[in-house]
Structure formats: C-alpha cells, structure tokens
Amino acid sequence: MARIGGRDEVDAFVGARIGLRRSALGLSQSALAQQLGISFQQVQKYETGQNRISASRLHRAATVLGTSVETFFPPVETARGTADEGWETLRFLTATVDGRAVASGFPLIEDRDVRRAVARIVRALARND
C-alpha cells in the first residue's frame, strides 16, 4: 500500500471504515470516544487516517461497534490480483459527509429493488457523457 501525504493508505481505509460503522449505528464521534476512553478529537484523527489506531484500541472499537476487526481492513492481495479499485472507491466515497451518508445508509435499505434503483440513479448521475 502506498502513502498519501504522509499517511499510510491502510490507516486511512481503517479510519474511514470505523467512521462508516459508527455512522451506520447512529453514534457520534463523542459517544464512540467516551466508550473507548479517548477524546472525540482522537476519533476524528483515526477516522481521517491522520493517526494510526493501535491493535488493542482497534479491537475495543470493533467490540463497541459490534463487528469484527477484519471488517475495518481492505481486502488482501491474492493470486488473482488486488482489490485496490474497490477500496479506492470507498476512500473517495467516504471523503465527504454526503458520501459517508450514502455509504452508511445504502445497506440499510431493506428492499432489494429499491437498492438496485438507487444504484441505477447514482450510475446515471455519475456519467460524464
């Protein structure tokens, strides 16, 4: 993985995934920080990838957020290639408040046909033709 402006891309990915999970659960940065015993500013730094999160704190965050630690990491490179394209897309999607709202809300849409319709709308709006 490469570095982005002094940050490791994996750190940024992990932080973005923490932020997505936190948002999906309706937790504020302050609420997560309180449960982790840290400041909300530290949560902000984790979520932006500015600071690395230790293994023990990541484990605690996974417990608080009701998920597994591996949920926060990008796919591992395999013999079939890498999943860089997918995680790059996630990184760009989570770079804005609106993108995080879309990413955290999309899996909560229960109706499969509605999810497909939303995906078609996004694809149509994203075309630069």
Tab-separated table of N, CA, C and O in Angstrom:
chain	number	residue	atom	x	y	z
A	1	MET	N	0.843	-1.175	0.000
A	1	MET	CA	0.000	0.000	0.000
A	1	MET	C	0.892	1.243	0.000
A	1	MET	O	1.944	1.263	0.587
A	2	ALA	N	0.392	2.253	-0.610
A	2	ALA	CA	1.140	3.498	-0.733
A	2	ALA	C	0.824	4.447	0.415
A	2	ALA	O	-0.031	4.184	1.234
A	3	ARG	N	1.540	5.543	0.395
A	3	ARG	CA	1.303	6.582	1.401
A	3	ARG	C	0.619	7.758	0.720
A	3	ARG	O	0.866	8.052	-0.431
A	4	ILE	N	-0.277	8.433	1.446
A	4	ILE	CA	-0.984	9.608	0.942
A	4	ILE	C	-0.588	10.772	1.832
A	4	ILE	O	-0.990	10.817	2.984
A	5	GLY	N	0.186	11.697	1.321
A	5	GLY	CA	0.555	12.879	2.097
A	5	GLY	C	1.063	12.560	3.483
A	5	GLY	O	0.654	13.167	4.449
A	6	GLY	N	1.937	11.552	3.614
A	6	GLY	CA	2.488	11.193	4.907
A	6	GLY	C	1.651	10.181	5.675
A	6	GLY	O	2.037	9.744	6.741
A	7	ARG	N	0.484	9.825	5.127
A	7	ARG	CA	-0.371	8.843	5.789
A	7	ARG	C	-0.317	7.535	5.011
A	7	ARG	O	-0.251	7.530	3.798
A	8	ASP	N	-0.399	6.456	5.709
A	8	ASP	CA	-0.486	5.160	5.066
A	8	ASP	C	-1.924	4.947	4.600
A	8	ASP	O	-2.871	5.254	5.324
A	9	GLU	N	-2.109	4.448	3.386
A	9	GLU	CA	-3.449	4.250	2.837
A	9	GLU	C	-4.275	3.288	3.691
A	9	GLU	O	-5.483	3.447	3.798
A	10	VAL	N	-3.641	2.295	4.277
A	10	VAL	CA	-4.383	1.354	5.110
A	10	VAL	C	-4.917	2.061	6.350
A	10	VAL	O	-6.064	1.835	6.758
A	11	ASP	N	-4.119	2.949	6.945
A	11	ASP	CA	-4.593	3.710	8.102
A	11	ASP	C	-5.830	4.525	7.732
A	11	ASP	O	-6.805	4.585	8.489
A	12	ALA	N	-5.796	5.163	6.560
A	12	ALA	CA	-6.930	5.959	6.093
A	12	ALA	C	-8.144	5.067	5.838
A	12	ALA	O	-9.275	5.425	6.181
A	13	PHE	N	-7.913	3.902	5.259
A	13	PHE	CA	-9.012	2.969	4.983
A	13	PHE	C	-9.647	2.486	6.277
A	13	PHE	O	-10.871	2.497	6.422
A	14	VAL	N	-8.818	2.059	7.227
A	14	VAL	CA	-9.322	1.583	8.516
A	14	VAL	C	-10.132	2.678	9.199
A	14	VAL	O	-11.241	2.447	9.684
A	15	GLY	N	-9.593	3.889	9.218
A	15	GLY	CA	-10.301	5.002	9.843
A	15	GLY	C	-11.633	5.296	9.173
A	15	GLY	O	-12.642	5.537	9.850
A	16	ALA	N	-11.646	5.268	7.846
A	16	ALA	CA	-12.890	5.517	7.110
A	16	ALA	C	-13.929	4.452	7.434
A	16	ALA	O	-15.110	4.757	7.616
A	17	ARG	N	-13.488	3.202	7.536
A	17	ARG	CA	-14.427	2.115	7.856
A	17	ARG	C	-14.957	2.244	9.283
A	17	ARG	O	-16.122	1.945	9.540
A	18	ILE	N	-14.118	2.695	10.204
A	18	ILE	CA	-14.592	2.944	11.575
A	18	ILE	C	-15.680	4.013	11.532
A	18	ILE	O	-16.737	3.868	12.156
A	19	GLY	N	-15.416	5.087	10.791
A	19	GLY	CA	-16.387	6.166	10.676
A	19	GLY	C	-17.700	5.714	10.054
A	19	GLY	O	-18.785	6.101	10.501
A	20	LEU	N	-17.612	4.882	9.024
A	20	LEU	CA	-18.824	4.367	8.393
A	20	LEU	C	-19.643	3.530	9.364
A	20	LEU	O	-20.863	3.680	9.459
A	21	ARG	N	-18.979	2.641	10.077
A	21	ARG	CA	-19.688	1.775	11.015
A	21	ARG	C	-20.304	2.606	12.138
A	21	ARG	O	-21.449	2.385	12.532
A	22	ARG	N	-19.543	3.557	12.646
A	22	ARG	CA	-20.045	4.435	13.707
A	22	ARG	C	-21.282	5.176	13.232
A	22	ARG	O	-22.311	5.203	13.913
A	23	SER	N	-21.221	5.751	12.036
A	23	SER	CA	-22.353	6.492	11.475
A	23	SER	C	-23.555	5.585	11.254
A	23	SER	O	-24.689	5.974	11.535
A	24	ALA	N	-23.305	4.383	10.732
A	24	ALA	CA	-24.398	3.446	10.475
A	24	ALA	C	-25.134	3.084	11.756
A	24	ALA	O	-26.336	2.822	11.741
A	25	LEU	N	-24.422	3.085	12.869
A	25	LEU	CA	-25.032	2.775	14.160
A	25	LEU	C	-25.641	4.003	14.832
A	25	LEU	O	-26.239	3.906	15.902
A	26	GLY	N	-25.466	5.166	14.202
A	26	GLY	CA	-26.019	6.393	14.757
A	26	GLY	C	-25.255	6.940	15.944
A	26	GLY	O	-25.785	7.722	16.724
A	27	LEU	N	-23.979	6.549	16.063
A	27	LEU	CA	-23.143	7.039	17.159
A	27	LEU	C	-22.404	8.298	16.734
A	27	LEU	O	-21.921	8.390	15.609
A	28	SER	N	-22.285	9.235	17.628
A	28	SER	CA	-21.457	10.411	17.370
A	28	SER	C	-19.998	10.049	17.654
A	28	SER	O	-19.708	9.044	18.309
A	29	GLN	N	-19.104	10.897	17.182
A	29	GLN	CA	-17.691	10.690	17.500
A	29	GLN	C	-17.485	10.788	19.001
A	29	GLN	O	-16.694	10.035	19.572
A	30	SER	N	-18.207	11.670	19.641
A	30	SER	CA	-18.088	11.820	21.100
A	30	SER	C	-18.547	10.567	21.833
A	30	SER	O	-17.911	10.145	22.809
A	31	ALA	N	-19.640	9.970	21.379
A	31	ALA	CA	-20.153	8.755	22.033
A	31	ALA	C	-19.165	7.607	21.886
A	31	ALA	O	-18.906	6.868	22.845
A	32	LEU	N	-18.592	7.460	20.687
A	32	LEU	CA	-17.596	6.401	20.489
A	32	LEU	C	-16.363	6.682	21.339
A	32	LEU	O	-15.836	5.774	21.997
A	33	ALA	N	-15.926	7.925	21.339
A	33	ALA	CA	-14.747	8.306	22.126
A	33	ALA	C	-14.942	7.975	23.599
A	33	ALA	O	-14.040	7.428	24.245
A	34	GLN	N	-16.113	8.289	24.119
A	34	GLN	CA	-16.386	8.022	25.529
A	34	GLN	C	-16.287	6.526	25.822
A	34	GLN	O	-15.694	6.124	26.822
A	35	GLN	N	-16.838	5.702	24.937
A	35	GLN	CA	-16.788	4.260	25.152
A	35	GLN	C	-15.371	3.698	25.016
A	35	GLN	O	-15.050	2.667	25.608
A	36	LEU	N	-14.532	4.395	24.247
A	36	LEU	CA	-13.144	3.955	24.080
A	36	LEU	C	-12.214	4.587	25.108
A	36	LEU	O	-11.046	4.224	25.186
A	37	GLY	N	-12.714	5.586	25.850
A	37	GLY	CA	-11.894	6.256	26.850
A	37	GLY	C	-10.877	7.202	26.254
A	37	GLY	O	-9.769	7.364	26.790
A	38	ILE	N	-11.246	7.844	25.127
A	38	ILE	CA	-10.360	8.791	24.447
A	38	ILE	C	-11.165	10.048	24.112
A	38	ILE	O	-12.372	10.101	24.316
A	39	SER	N	-10.500	11.059	23.549
A	39	SER	CA	-11.186	12.290	23.161
A	39	SER	C	-11.847	12.113	21.791
A	39	SER	O	-11.423	11.284	20.987
A	40	PHE	N	-12.880	12.931	21.536
A	40	PHE	CA	-13.511	12.854	20.220
A	40	PHE	C	-12.544	13.312	19.135
A	40	PHE	O	-12.619	12.862	17.996
A	41	GLN	N	-11.586	14.197	19.490
A	41	GLN	CA	-10.583	14.628	18.518
A	41	GLN	C	-9.734	13.443	18.062
A	41	GLN	O	-9.339	13.358	16.895
A	42	GLN	N	-9.457	12.527	18.998
A	42	GLN	CA	-8.672	11.349	18.635
A	42	GLN	C	-9.467	10.468	17.679
A	42	GLN	O	-8.908	9.927	16.724
A	43	VAL	N	-10.760	10.335	17.912
A	43	VAL	CA	-11.608	9.571	16.988
A	43	VAL	C	-11.566	10.224	15.607
A	43	VAL	O	-11.437	9.530	14.589
A	44	GLN	N	-11.637	11.556	15.552
A	44	GLN	CA	-11.539	12.271	14.273
A	44	GLN	C	-10.229	11.933	13.564
A	44	GLN	O	-10.212	11.680	12.360
A	45	LYS	N	-9.149	11.925	14.313
A	45	LYS	CA	-7.836	11.637	13.722
A	45	LYS	C	-7.760	10.204	13.213
A	45	LYS	O	-7.162	9.946	12.174
A	46	TYR	N	-8.365	9.268	13.932
A	46	TYR	CA	-8.418	7.884	13.442
A	46	TYR	C	-9.223	7.813	12.148
A	46	TYR	O	-8.813	7.180	11.173
A	47	GLU	N	-10.382	8.459	12.148
A	47	GLU	CA	-11.286	8.360	11.015
A	47	GLU	C	-10.734	9.008	9.750
A	47	GLU	O	-11.084	8.605	8.646
A	48	THR	N	-9.887	9.989	9.894
A	48	THR	CA	-9.267	10.621	8.726
A	48	THR	C	-7.958	9.950	8.338
A	48	THR	O	-7.371	10.290	7.320
A	49	GLY	N	-7.490	9.021	9.161
A	49	GLY	CA	-6.225	8.357	8.887
A	49	GLY	C	-5.034	9.186	9.311
A	49	GLY	O	-3.890	8.831	9.039
A	50	GLN	N	-5.284	10.308	9.981
A	50	GLN	CA	-4.190	11.171	10.442
A	50	GLN	C	-3.354	10.458	11.494
A	50	GLN	O	-2.139	10.613	11.526
A	51	ASN	N	-4.023	9.697	12.368
A	51	ASN	CA	-3.330	8.902	13.384
A	51	ASN	C	-3.644	7.429	13.185
A	51	ASN	O	-4.752	7.078	12.793
A	52	ARG	N	-2.657	6.602	13.481
A	52	ARG	CA	-2.870	5.153	13.463
A	52	ARG	C	-3.555	4.729	14.743
A	52	ARG	O	-3.293	5.284	15.803
A	53	ILE	N	-4.385	3.710	14.626
A	53	ILE	CA	-5.053	3.161	15.794
A	53	ILE	C	-4.323	1.887	16.200
A	53	ILE	O	-3.980	1.066	15.349
A	54	SER	N	-4.044	1.744	17.476
A	54	SER	CA	-3.321	0.559	17.949
A	54	SER	C	-4.198	-0.681	17.828
A	54	SER	O	-5.434	-0.585	17.752
A	55	ALA	N	-3.572	-1.823	17.833
A	55	ALA	CA	-4.304	-3.089	17.721
A	55	ALA	C	-5.291	-3.261	18.867
A	55	ALA	O	-6.443	-3.665	18.658
A	56	SER	N	-4.878	-2.934	20.075
A	56	SER	CA	-5.768	-3.111	21.222
A	56	SER	C	-6.957	-2.158	21.148
A	56	SER	O	-8.097	-2.539	21.446
A	57	ARG	N	-6.722	-0.926	20.725
A	57	ARG	CA	-7.829	0.030	20.615
A	57	ARG	C	-8.737	-0.335	19.445
A	57	ARG	O	-9.952	-0.182	19.512
A	58	LEU	N	-8.163	-0.851	18.360
A	58	LEU	CA	-8.971	-1.295	17.228
A	58	LEU	C	-9.869	-2.456	17.648
A	58	LEU	O	-11.043	-2.512	17.275
A	59	HIS	N	-9.324	-3.361	18.446
A	59	HIS	CA	-10.119	-4.482	18.955
A	59	HIS	C	-11.267	-3.970	19.816
A	59	HIS	O	-12.413	-4.422	19.701
A	60	ARG	N	-10.985	-2.998	20.660
A	60	ARG	CA	-12.020	-2.413	21.516
A	60	ARG	C	-13.070	-1.697	20.663
A	60	ARG	O	-14.270	-1.813	20.914
A	61	ALA	N	-12.644	-0.972	19.636
A	61	ALA	CA	-13.579	-0.277	18.749
A	61	ALA	C	-14.484	-1.283	18.040
A	61	ALA	O	-15.697	-1.064	17.928
A	62	ALA	N	-13.914	-2.387	17.589
A	62	ALA	CA	-14.719	-3.423	16.936
A	62	ALA	C	-15.764	-3.974	17.900
A	62	ALA	O	-16.922	-4.190	17.522
A	63	THR	N	-15.370	-4.173	19.142
A	63	THR	CA	-16.303	-4.672	20.157
A	63	THR	C	-17.423	-3.664	20.388
A	63	THR	O	-18.604	-4.021	20.383
A	64	VAL	N	-17.061	-2.401	20.572
A	64	VAL	CA	-18.052	-1.345	20.803
A	64	VAL	C	-18.984	-1.210	19.599
A	64	VAL	O	-20.191	-1.011	19.751
A	65	LEU	N	-18.434	-1.343	18.398
A	65	LEU	CA	-19.215	-1.168	17.173
A	65	LEU	C	-19.893	-2.460	16.716
A	65	LEU	O	-20.553	-2.490	15.664
A	66	GLY	N	-19.723	-3.523	17.494
A	66	GLY	CA	-20.425	-4.767	17.219
A	66	GLY	C	-20.038	-5.447	15.920
A	66	GLY	O	-20.886	-5.972	15.205
A	67	THR	N	-18.752	-5.443	15.623
A	67	THR	CA	-18.283	-6.075	14.393
A	67	THR	C	-16.918	-6.707	14.651
A	67	THR	O	-16.399	-6.659	15.754
A	68	SER	N	-16.350	-7.301	13.628
A	68	SER	CA	-15.032	-7.916	13.778
A	68	SER	C	-13.945	-6.958	13.302
A	68	SER	O	-14.206	-6.065	12.495
A	69	VAL	N	-12.745	-7.158	13.793
A	69	VAL	CA	-11.613	-6.299	13.434
A	69	VAL	C	-11.364	-6.320	11.930
A	69	VAL	O	-11.110	-5.276	11.322
A	70	GLU	N	-11.464	-7.487	11.309
A	70	GLU	CA	-11.158	-7.581	9.871
A	70	GLU	C	-12.116	-6.763	9.008
A	70	GLU	O	-11.790	-6.416	7.876
A	71	THR	N	-13.274	-6.413	9.536
A	71	THR	CA	-14.231	-5.567	8.817
A	71	THR	C	-13.605	-4.237	8.430
A	71	THR	O	-13.978	-3.643	7.419
A	72	PHE	N	-12.658	-3.775	9.219
A	72	PHE	CA	-12.080	-2.456	9.004
A	72	PHE	C	-10.955	-2.430	7.969
A	72	PHE	O	-10.521	-1.362	7.564
A	73	PHE	N	-10.473	-3.592	7.542
A	73	PHE	CA	-9.318	-3.647	6.655
A	73	PHE	C	-9.696	-3.866	5.200
A	73	PHE	O	-10.703	-4.503	4.913
A	74	PRO	N	-8.857	-3.365	4.278
A	74	PRO	CA	-9.101	-3.622	2.856
A	74	PRO	C	-8.824	-5.083	2.539
A	74	PRO	O	-8.102	-5.761	3.287
A	75	PRO	N	-9.374	-5.578	1.433
A	75	PRO	CA	-9.091	-6.958	1.038
A	75	PRO	C	-7.594	-7.164	0.833
A	75	PRO	O	-6.884	-6.259	0.406
A	76	VAL	N	-7.145	-8.356	1.148
A	76	VAL	CA	-5.734	-8.703	0.993
A	76	VAL	C	-5.470	-9.093	-0.452
A	76	VAL	O	-6.305	-9.712	-1.098
A	77	GLU	N	-4.293	-8.711	-0.943
A	77	GLU	CA	-3.910	-9.082	-2.294
A	77	GLU	C	-3.850	-10.600	-2.393
A	77	GLU	O	-3.329	-11.270	-1.501
A	78	THR	N	-4.401	-11.117	-3.476
A	78	THR	CA	-4.397	-12.566	-3.686
A	78	THR	C	-3.723	-12.884	-5.002
A	78	THR	O	-3.332	-11.986	-5.751
A	79	ALA	N	-3.619	-14.169	-5.313
A	79	ALA	CA	-3.023	-14.606	-6.575
A	79	ALA	C	-3.829	-14.075	-7.758
A	79	ALA	O	-3.303	-13.912	-8.852
A	80	ARG	N	-5.104	-13.798	-7.548
A	80	ARG	CA	-5.965	-13.291	-8.627
A	80	ARG	C	-5.815	-11.796	-8.830
A	80	ARG	O	-6.426	-11.237	-9.709
A	81	GLY	N	-5.080	-11.123	-7.992
A	81	GLY	CA	-4.901	-9.688	-8.150
A	81	GLY	C	-5.245	-8.953	-6.873
A	81	GLY	O	-5.357	-9.545	-5.810
A	82	THR	N	-5.423	-7.655	-7.002
A	82	THR	CA	-5.720	-6.830	-5.834
A	82	THR	C	-7.128	-6.273	-5.926
A	82	THR	O	-7.755	-6.297	-6.971
A	83	ALA	N	-7.581	-5.770	-4.834
A	83	ALA	CA	-8.896	-5.130	-4.783
A	83	ALA	C	-8.715	-3.627	-4.629
A	83	ALA	O	-9.559	-2.953	-4.068
A	84	ASP	N	-7.594	-3.092	-5.139
A	84	ASP	CA	-7.309	-1.670	-4.983
A	84	ASP	C	-8.428	-0.788	-5.519
A	84	ASP	O	-8.770	0.208	-4.917
A	85	GLU	N	-9.002	-1.159	-6.653
A	85	GLU	CA	-10.046	-0.336	-7.248
A	85	GLU	C	-11.224	-0.176	-6.291
A	85	GLU	O	-11.735	0.920	-6.093
A	86	GLY	N	-11.635	-1.248	-5.662
A	86	GLY	CA	-12.764	-1.202	-4.736
A	86	GLY	C	-12.484	-0.344	-3.526
A	86	GLY	O	-13.315	0.453	-3.105
A	87	TRP	N	-11.312	-0.483	-2.954
A	87	TRP	CA	-11.042	0.302	-1.749
A	87	TRP	C	-10.730	1.742	-2.080
A	87	TRP	O	-11.022	2.638	-1.306
A	88	GLU	N	-10.200	2.007	-3.274
A	88	GLU	CA	-10.015	3.394	-3.705
A	88	GLU	C	-11.372	4.077	-3.831
A	88	GLU	O	-11.537	5.222	-3.429
A	89	THR	N	-12.350	3.350	-4.379
A	89	THR	CA	-13.699	3.881	-4.489
A	89	THR	C	-14.257	4.193	-3.117
A	89	THR	O	-14.845	5.249	-2.895
A	90	LEU	N	-14.058	3.282	-2.164
A	90	LEU	CA	-14.535	3.502	-0.805
A	90	LEU	C	-13.866	4.720	-0.194
A	90	LEU	O	-14.517	5.540	0.446
A	91	ARG	N	-12.585	4.878	-0.416
A	91	ARG	CA	-11.859	6.026	0.132
A	91	ARG	C	-12.437	7.339	-0.397
A	91	ARG	O	-12.666	8.276	0.351
A	92	PHE	N	-12.716	7.391	-1.700
A	92	PHE	CA	-13.291	8.601	-2.274
A	92	PHE	C	-14.715	8.823	-1.781
A	92	PHE	O	-15.112	9.940	-1.506
A	93	LEU	N	-15.483	7.740	-1.669
A	93	LEU	CA	-16.862	7.850	-1.202
A	93	LEU	C	-16.918	8.387	0.218
A	93	LEU	O	-17.767	9.201	0.555
A	94	THR	N	-16.005	7.965	1.057
A	94	THR	CA	-16.035	8.366	2.457
A	94	THR	C	-15.313	9.684	2.723
A	94	THR	O	-15.221	10.114	3.861
A	95	ALA	N	-14.855	10.333	1.677
A	95	ALA	CA	-14.117	11.588	1.846
A	95	ALA	C	-15.040	12.763	2.163
A	95	ALA	O	-14.578	13.806	2.612
A	96	THR	N	-16.347	12.609	1.927
A	96	THR	CA	-17.284	13.699	2.189
A	96	THR	C	-18.390	13.227	3.134
A	96	THR	O	-18.675	12.038	3.231
A	97	VAL	N	-19.035	14.169	3.769
A	97	VAL	CA	-20.155	13.857	4.657
A	97	VAL	C	-21.271	13.193	3.856
A	97	VAL	O	-21.860	12.199	4.287
A	98	ASP	N	-21.567	13.727	2.665
A	98	ASP	CA	-22.623	13.153	1.836
A	98	ASP	C	-22.280	11.724	1.412
A	98	ASP	O	-23.136	10.841	1.427
A	99	GLY	N	-21.027	11.499	1.051
A	99	GLY	CA	-20.605	10.158	0.659
A	99	GLY	C	-20.726	9.176	1.809
A	99	GLY	O	-21.171	8.034	1.623
A	100	ARG	N	-20.339	9.603	3.003
A	100	ARG	CA	-20.473	8.729	4.177
A	100	ARG	C	-21.934	8.422	4.467
A	100	ARG	O	-22.285	7.302	4.839
A	101	ALA	N	-22.806	9.406	4.266
A	101	ALA	CA	-24.242	9.184	4.492
A	101	ALA	C	-24.782	8.157	3.505
A	101	ALA	O	-25.540	7.253	3.889
A	102	VAL	N	-24.374	8.259	2.249
A	102	VAL	CA	-24.807	7.286	1.245
A	102	VAL	C	-24.269	5.899	1.588
A	102	VAL	O	-25.006	4.907	1.589
A	103	ALA	N	-22.979	5.829	1.911
A	103	ALA	CA	-22.354	4.533	2.196
A	103	ALA	C	-22.936	3.869	3.433
A	103	ALA	O	-23.116	2.651	3.466
A	104	SER	N	-23.248	4.649	4.456
A	104	SER	CA	-23.775	4.048	5.680
A	104	SER	C	-25.257	3.731	5.560
A	104	SER	O	-25.741	2.772	6.162
A	105	GLY	N	-25.989	4.499	4.753
A	105	GLY	CA	-27.421	4.260	4.624
A	105	GLY	C	-27.794	3.200	3.613
A	105	GLY	O	-28.796	2.496	3.772
A	106	PHE	N	-27.007	3.042	2.573
A	106	PHE	CA	-27.345	2.123	1.489
A	106	PHE	C	-27.621	0.698	1.965
A	106	PHE	O	-28.651	0.114	1.607
A	107	PRO	N	-26.756	0.099	2.788
A	107	PRO	CA	-27.032	-1.276	3.203
A	107	PRO	C	-28.255	-1.407	4.118
A	107	PRO	O	-28.746	-2.508	4.337
A	108	LEU	N	-28.755	-0.294	4.620
A	108	LEU	CA	-29.926	-0.329	5.491
A	108	LEU	C	-31.233	-0.329	4.704
A	108	LEU	O	-32.304	-0.523	5.283
A	109	ILE	N	-31.153	-0.121	3.387
A	109	ILE	CA	-32.346	-0.186	2.538
A	109	ILE	C	-32.703	-1.664	2.394
A	109	ILE	O	-31.960	-2.432	1.781
A	110	GLU	N	-33.813	-2.060	2.980
A	110	GLU	CA	-34.172	-3.478	3.025
A	110	GLU	C	-34.648	-4.026	1.686
A	110	GLU	O	-34.368	-5.174	1.357
A	111	ASP	N	-35.347	-3.224	0.918
A	111	ASP	CA	-35.916	-3.693	-0.343
A	111	ASP	C	-34.836	-3.749	-1.425
A	111	ASP	O	-34.260	-2.724	-1.804
A	112	ARG	N	-34.582	-4.941	-1.939
A	112	ARG	CA	-33.533	-5.149	-2.934
A	112	ARG	C	-33.797	-4.334	-4.202
A	112	ARG	O	-32.876	-3.786	-4.799
A	113	ASP	N	-35.051	-4.259	-4.619
A	113	ASP	CA	-35.386	-3.490	-5.819
A	113	ASP	C	-35.115	-2.008	-5.628
A	113	ASP	O	-34.661	-1.328	-6.556
A	114	VAL	N	-35.367	-1.506	-4.443
A	114	VAL	CA	-35.082	-0.093	-4.155
A	114	VAL	C	-33.577	0.141	-4.178
A	114	VAL	O	-33.105	1.144	-4.729
A	115	ARG	N	-32.783	-0.769	-3.570
A	115	ARG	CA	-31.322	-0.634	-3.616
A	115	ARG	C	-30.834	-0.593	-5.061
A	115	ARG	O	-29.981	0.221	-5.412
A	116	ARG	N	-31.370	-1.482	-5.901
A	116	ARG	CA	-30.969	-1.508	-7.314
A	116	ARG	C	-31.343	-0.203	-8.008
A	116	ARG	O	-30.579	0.315	-8.821
A	117	ALA	N	-32.523	0.320	-7.698
A	117	ALA	CA	-32.962	1.580	-8.306
A	117	ALA	C	-32.039	2.726	-7.892
A	117	ALA	O	-31.651	3.557	-8.728
A	118	VAL	N	-31.673	2.765	-6.619
A	118	VAL	CA	-30.751	3.798	-6.138
A	118	VAL	C	-29.409	3.674	-6.859
A	118	VAL	O	-28.833	4.671	-7.312
A	119	ALA	N	-28.915	2.458	-7.004
A	119	ALA	CA	-27.641	2.241	-7.703
A	119	ALA	C	-27.738	2.704	-9.159
A	119	ALA	O	-26.800	3.325	-9.675
A	120	ARG	N	-28.851	2.436	-9.817
A	120	ARG	CA	-29.036	2.891	-11.207
A	120	ARG	C	-29.046	4.409	-11.282
A	120	ARG	O	-28.458	5.000	-12.192
A	121	ILE	N	-29.703	5.050	-10.324
A	121	ILE	CA	-29.747	6.516	-10.304
A	121	ILE	C	-28.349	7.084	-10.130
A	121	ILE	O	-27.946	8.011	-10.845
A	122	VAL	N	-27.583	6.536	-9.200
A	122	VAL	CA	-26.222	7.021	-8.958
A	122	VAL	C	-25.364	6.840	-10.204
A	122	VAL	O	-24.641	7.752	-10.612
A	123	ARG	N	-25.459	5.663	-10.843
A	123	ARG	CA	-24.683	5.430	-12.067
A	123	ARG	C	-25.064	6.429	-13.140
A	123	ARG	O	-24.209	6.984	-13.840
A	124	ALA	N	-26.370	6.685	-13.299
A	124	ALA	CA	-26.840	7.610	-14.322
A	124	ALA	C	-26.353	9.032	-14.049
A	124	ALA	O	-25.925	9.741	-14.972
A	125	LEU	N	-26.405	9.457	-12.798
A	125	LEU	CA	-25.963	10.806	-12.448
A	125	LEU	C	-24.454	10.963	-12.558
A	125	LEU	O	-23.957	12.067	-12.808
A	126	ALA	N	-23.726	9.883	-12.393
A	126	ALA	CA	-22.258	9.939	-12.398
A	126	ALA	C	-21.675	9.946	-13.807
A	126	ALA	O	-20.511	10.270	-13.983
A	127	ARG	N	-22.463	9.607	-14.788
A	127	ARG	CA	-21.960	9.580	-16.173
A	127	ARG	C	-21.558	10.976	-16.605
A	127	ARG	O	-22.246	11.957	-16.350
A	128	ASN	N	-20.439	11.052	-17.281
A	128	ASN	CA	-19.934	12.342	-17.779
A	128	ASN	C	-20.091	12.458	-19.277
A	128	ASN	O	-19.321	13.126	-19.933
A	129	ASP	N	-21.078	11.776	-19.847
A	129	ASP	CA	-21.263	11.771	-21.306
A	129	ASP	C	-21.719	13.094	-21.827
A	129	ASP	O	-22.490	13.801	-21.419
